mmCIF file of C-alpha atoms in Angstrom:
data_model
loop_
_atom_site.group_PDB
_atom_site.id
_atom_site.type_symbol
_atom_site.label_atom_id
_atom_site.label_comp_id
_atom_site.label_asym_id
_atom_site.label_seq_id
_atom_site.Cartn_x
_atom_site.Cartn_y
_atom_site.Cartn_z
ATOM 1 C CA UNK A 1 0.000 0.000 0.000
ATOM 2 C CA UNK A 2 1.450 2.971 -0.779
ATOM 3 C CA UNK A 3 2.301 5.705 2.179
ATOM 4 C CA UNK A 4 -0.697 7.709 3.205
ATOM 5 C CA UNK A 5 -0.271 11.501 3.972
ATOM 6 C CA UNK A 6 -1.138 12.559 7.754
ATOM 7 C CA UNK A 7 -4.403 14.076 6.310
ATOM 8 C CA UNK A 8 -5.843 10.999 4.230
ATOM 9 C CA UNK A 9 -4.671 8.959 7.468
ATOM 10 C CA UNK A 10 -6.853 11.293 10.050
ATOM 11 C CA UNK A 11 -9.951 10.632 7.260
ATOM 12 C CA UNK A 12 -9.250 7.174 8.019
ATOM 13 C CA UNK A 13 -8.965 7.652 11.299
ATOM 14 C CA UNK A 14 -11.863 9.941 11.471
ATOM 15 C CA UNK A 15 -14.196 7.145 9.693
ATOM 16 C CA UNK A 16 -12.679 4.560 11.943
ATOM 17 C CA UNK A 17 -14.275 6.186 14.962
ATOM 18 C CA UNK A 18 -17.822 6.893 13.605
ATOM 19 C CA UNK A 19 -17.392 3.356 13.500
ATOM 20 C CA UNK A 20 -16.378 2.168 16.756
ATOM 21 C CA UNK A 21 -19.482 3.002 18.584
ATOM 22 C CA UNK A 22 -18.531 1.942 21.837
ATOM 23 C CA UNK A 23 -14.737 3.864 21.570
ATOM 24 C CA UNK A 24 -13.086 0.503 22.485
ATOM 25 C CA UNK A 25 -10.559 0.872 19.523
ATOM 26 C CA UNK A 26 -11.951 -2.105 17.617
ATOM 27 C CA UNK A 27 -15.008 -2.365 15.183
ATOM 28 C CA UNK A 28 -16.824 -5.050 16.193
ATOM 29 C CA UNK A 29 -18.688 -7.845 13.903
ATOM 30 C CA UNK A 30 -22.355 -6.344 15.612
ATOM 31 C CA UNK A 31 -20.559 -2.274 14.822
ATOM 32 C CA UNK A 32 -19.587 -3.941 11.477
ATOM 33 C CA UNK A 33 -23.604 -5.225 11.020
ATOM 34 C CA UNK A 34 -24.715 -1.672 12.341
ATOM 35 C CA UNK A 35 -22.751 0.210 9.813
ATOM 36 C CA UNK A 36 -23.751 -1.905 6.938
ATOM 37 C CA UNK A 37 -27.331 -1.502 7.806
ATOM 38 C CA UNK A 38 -26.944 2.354 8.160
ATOM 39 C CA UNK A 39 -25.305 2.347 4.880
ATOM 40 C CA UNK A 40 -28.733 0.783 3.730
ATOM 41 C CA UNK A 41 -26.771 -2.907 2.571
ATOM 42 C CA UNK A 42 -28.496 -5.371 3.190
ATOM 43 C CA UNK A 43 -26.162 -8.389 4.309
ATOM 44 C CA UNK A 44 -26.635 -12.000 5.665
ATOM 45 C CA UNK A 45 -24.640 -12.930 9.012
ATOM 46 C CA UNK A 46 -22.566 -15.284 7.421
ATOM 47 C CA UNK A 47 -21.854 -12.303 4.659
ATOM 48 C CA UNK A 48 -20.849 -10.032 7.391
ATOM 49 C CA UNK A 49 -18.821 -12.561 9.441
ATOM 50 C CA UNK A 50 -16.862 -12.626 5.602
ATOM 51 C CA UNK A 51 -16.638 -9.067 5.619
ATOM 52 C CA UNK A 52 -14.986 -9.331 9.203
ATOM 53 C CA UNK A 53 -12.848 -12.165 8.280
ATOM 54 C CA UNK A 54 -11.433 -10.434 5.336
ATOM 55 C CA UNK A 55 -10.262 -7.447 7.126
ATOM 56 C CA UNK A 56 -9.636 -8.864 10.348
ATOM 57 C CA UNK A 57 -5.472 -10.152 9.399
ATOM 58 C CA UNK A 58 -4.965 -11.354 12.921
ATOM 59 C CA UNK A 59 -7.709 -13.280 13.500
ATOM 60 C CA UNK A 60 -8.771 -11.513 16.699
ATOM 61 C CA UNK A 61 -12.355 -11.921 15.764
ATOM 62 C CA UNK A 62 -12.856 -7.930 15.545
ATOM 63 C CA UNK A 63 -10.817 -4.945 13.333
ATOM 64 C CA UNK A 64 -8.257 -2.884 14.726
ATOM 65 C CA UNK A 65 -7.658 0.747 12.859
ATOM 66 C CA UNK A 66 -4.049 -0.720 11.164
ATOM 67 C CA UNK A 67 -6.500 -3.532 9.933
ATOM 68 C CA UNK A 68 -9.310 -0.954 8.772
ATOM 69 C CA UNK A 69 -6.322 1.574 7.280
ATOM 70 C CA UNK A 70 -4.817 -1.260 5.092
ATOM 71 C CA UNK A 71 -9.039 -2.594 3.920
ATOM 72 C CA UNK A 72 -9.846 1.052 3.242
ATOM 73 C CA UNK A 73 -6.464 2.974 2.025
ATOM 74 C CA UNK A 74 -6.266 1.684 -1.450
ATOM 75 C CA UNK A 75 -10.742 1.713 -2.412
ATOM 76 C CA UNK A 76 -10.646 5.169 -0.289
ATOM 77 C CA UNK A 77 -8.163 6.854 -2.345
ATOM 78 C CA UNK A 78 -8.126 5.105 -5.465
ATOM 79 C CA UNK A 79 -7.387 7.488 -8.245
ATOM 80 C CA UNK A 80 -9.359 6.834 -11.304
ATOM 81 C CA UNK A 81 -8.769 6.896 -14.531
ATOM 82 C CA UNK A 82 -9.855 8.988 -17.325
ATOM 83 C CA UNK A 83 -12.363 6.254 -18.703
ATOM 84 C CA UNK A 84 -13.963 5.270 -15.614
ATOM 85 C CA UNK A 85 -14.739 9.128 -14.661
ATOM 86 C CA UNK A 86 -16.221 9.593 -18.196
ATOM 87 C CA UNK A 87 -17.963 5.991 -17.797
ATOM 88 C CA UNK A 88 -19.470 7.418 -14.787
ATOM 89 C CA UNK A 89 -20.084 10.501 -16.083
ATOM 90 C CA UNK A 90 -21.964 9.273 -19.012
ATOM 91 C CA UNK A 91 -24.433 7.882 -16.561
ATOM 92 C CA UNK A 92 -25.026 10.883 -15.164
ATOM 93 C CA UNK A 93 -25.552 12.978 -18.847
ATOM 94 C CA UNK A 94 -28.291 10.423 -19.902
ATOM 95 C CA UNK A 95 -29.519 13.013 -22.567
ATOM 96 C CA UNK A 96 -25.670 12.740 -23.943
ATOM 97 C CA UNK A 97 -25.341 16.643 -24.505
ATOM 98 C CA UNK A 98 -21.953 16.743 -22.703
ATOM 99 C CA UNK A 99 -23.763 18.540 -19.464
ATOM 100 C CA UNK A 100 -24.957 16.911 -16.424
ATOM 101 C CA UNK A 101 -28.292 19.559 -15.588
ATOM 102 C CA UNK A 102 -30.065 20.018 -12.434
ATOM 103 C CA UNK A 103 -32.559 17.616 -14.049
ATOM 104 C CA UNK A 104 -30.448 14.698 -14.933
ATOM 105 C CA UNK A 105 -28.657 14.719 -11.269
ATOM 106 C CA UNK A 106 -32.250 15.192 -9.484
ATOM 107 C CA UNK A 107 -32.911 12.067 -11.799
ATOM 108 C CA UNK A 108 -29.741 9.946 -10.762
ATOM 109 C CA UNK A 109 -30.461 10.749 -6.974
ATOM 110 C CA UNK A 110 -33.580 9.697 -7.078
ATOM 111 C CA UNK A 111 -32.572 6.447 -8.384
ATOM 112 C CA UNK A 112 -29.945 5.979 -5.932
ATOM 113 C CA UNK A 113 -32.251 6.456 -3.119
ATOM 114 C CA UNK A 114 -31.322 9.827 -2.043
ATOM 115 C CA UNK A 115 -34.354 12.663 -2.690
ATOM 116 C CA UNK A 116 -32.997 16.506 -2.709
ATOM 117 C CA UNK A 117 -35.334 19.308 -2.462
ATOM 118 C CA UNK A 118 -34.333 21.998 -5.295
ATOM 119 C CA UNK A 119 -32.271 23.672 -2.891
ATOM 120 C CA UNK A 120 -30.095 20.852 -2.436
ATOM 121 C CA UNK A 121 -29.519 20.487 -5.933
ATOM 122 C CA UNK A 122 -29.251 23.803 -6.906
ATOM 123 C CA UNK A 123 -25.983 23.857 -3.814
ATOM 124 C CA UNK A 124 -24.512 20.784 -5.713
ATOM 125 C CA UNK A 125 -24.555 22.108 -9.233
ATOM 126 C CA UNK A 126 -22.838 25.739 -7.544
ATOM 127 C CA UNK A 127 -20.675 23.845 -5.799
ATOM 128 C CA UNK A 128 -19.334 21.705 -9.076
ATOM 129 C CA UNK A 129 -20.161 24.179 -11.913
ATOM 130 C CA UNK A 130 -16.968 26.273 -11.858
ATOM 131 C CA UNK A 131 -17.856 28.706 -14.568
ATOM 132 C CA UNK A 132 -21.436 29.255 -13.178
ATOM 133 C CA UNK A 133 -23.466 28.561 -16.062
ATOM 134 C CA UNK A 134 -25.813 26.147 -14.467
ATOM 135 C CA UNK A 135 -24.357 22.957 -15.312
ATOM 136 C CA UNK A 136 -21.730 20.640 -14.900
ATOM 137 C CA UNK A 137 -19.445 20.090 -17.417
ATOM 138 C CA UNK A 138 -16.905 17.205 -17.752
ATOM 139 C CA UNK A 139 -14.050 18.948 -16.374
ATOM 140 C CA UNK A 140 -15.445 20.089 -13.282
ATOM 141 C CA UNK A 141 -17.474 16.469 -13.205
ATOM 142 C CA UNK A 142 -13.687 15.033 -13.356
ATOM 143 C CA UNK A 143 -12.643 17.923 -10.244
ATOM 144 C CA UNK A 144 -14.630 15.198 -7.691
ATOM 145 C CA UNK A 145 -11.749 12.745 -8.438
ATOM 146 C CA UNK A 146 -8.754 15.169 -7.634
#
C-alpha cells in the first residue's frame, strides 16, 4: 500500500471512529452489522462474518484501525482513470449533450435512493459548476476525483 499523507490517514482515522461506537478501539462484527445496515446494505450474518474475516489479518475476531487503514487505504483513495470518470459521467448525462443539468442529477439521486429538495440540488450544481453557467461540465465532473 502505498504511504498515506497525515491528512488521508486522520480521514481514516476519522471514519474509523464513527465506527467504533462503543470507543473501544476495535469495530466489532455487531458495529460492522450496524454500519452496513446504516449504509442501507443489506447483508446475511454469514456475509458479514466474511466481511470481518477479510479485514480482520490477525484473526482476533474484531478490526483494529491498522487492519481498517490497510481494507480502506487503497478503495478510499483510489485514483481513477480517465475512462472510468467519463464511464461514470456518461451515466449521469443520460440526454448525452456533454452537461450533467439540475434535471439529470435530481434524476440519478432519485434512483440511488437519495431525494434533494431543489435547494439541495441547486448547492450541488454551484458547488461543481466552476464557470457558473448552471451545469456541470466534464471537467469540473472530473474535479470530484482530484
Amino acid at each position: 500500500m502505498a504511504k498515506l499523507t497525515p491528512s488521508q490517514e486522520q480521514e481514516l482515522r476519522d471514519a474509523f471512529n464513527l465506527f467504533d461506537r462503543d470507543h473501544s478501539g476495535k469495530i466489532t462484527k455487531s458495529e460492522l452489522r450496524k454500519l452496513l445496515r446504516a449504509l442501507n446494505v443489506k447483508a446475511t450474518d454469514s456475509e458479514v462474518q466474511r466481511l470481518l474475516h477479510r479485514m480482520d489479518t490477525d484473526n482476533s475476531g474484531d478490526i483494529d484501525f491498522n487492519e481498517f487503514k490497510n481494507a480502506m487505504a487503497r478503495p478510499f483513495f483510489k485514483k481513477y482513470s480517465r475512462t472510468e470518470v467519463m464511464d461514470a459521467f456518461k451515466k449521469f448525462d443520460v440526454d448525452g449533450n456533454g452537461f450533467i443539468s439540475s434535471k439529470e442529477l435530481e434524476n440519478i439521486m432519485s434512483r440511488m435512493g437519495k431525494h434533494l429538495s431543489q435547494k439541495e440540488l441547486q448547492a450541488t450544481i454551484s458547488s461543481l459548476d466552476l464557470n457558473k453557467d448552471g451545469k456541470i461540465s466534464f471537467d469540473e465532473f472530473c474535479a470530484l476525483f482530484d
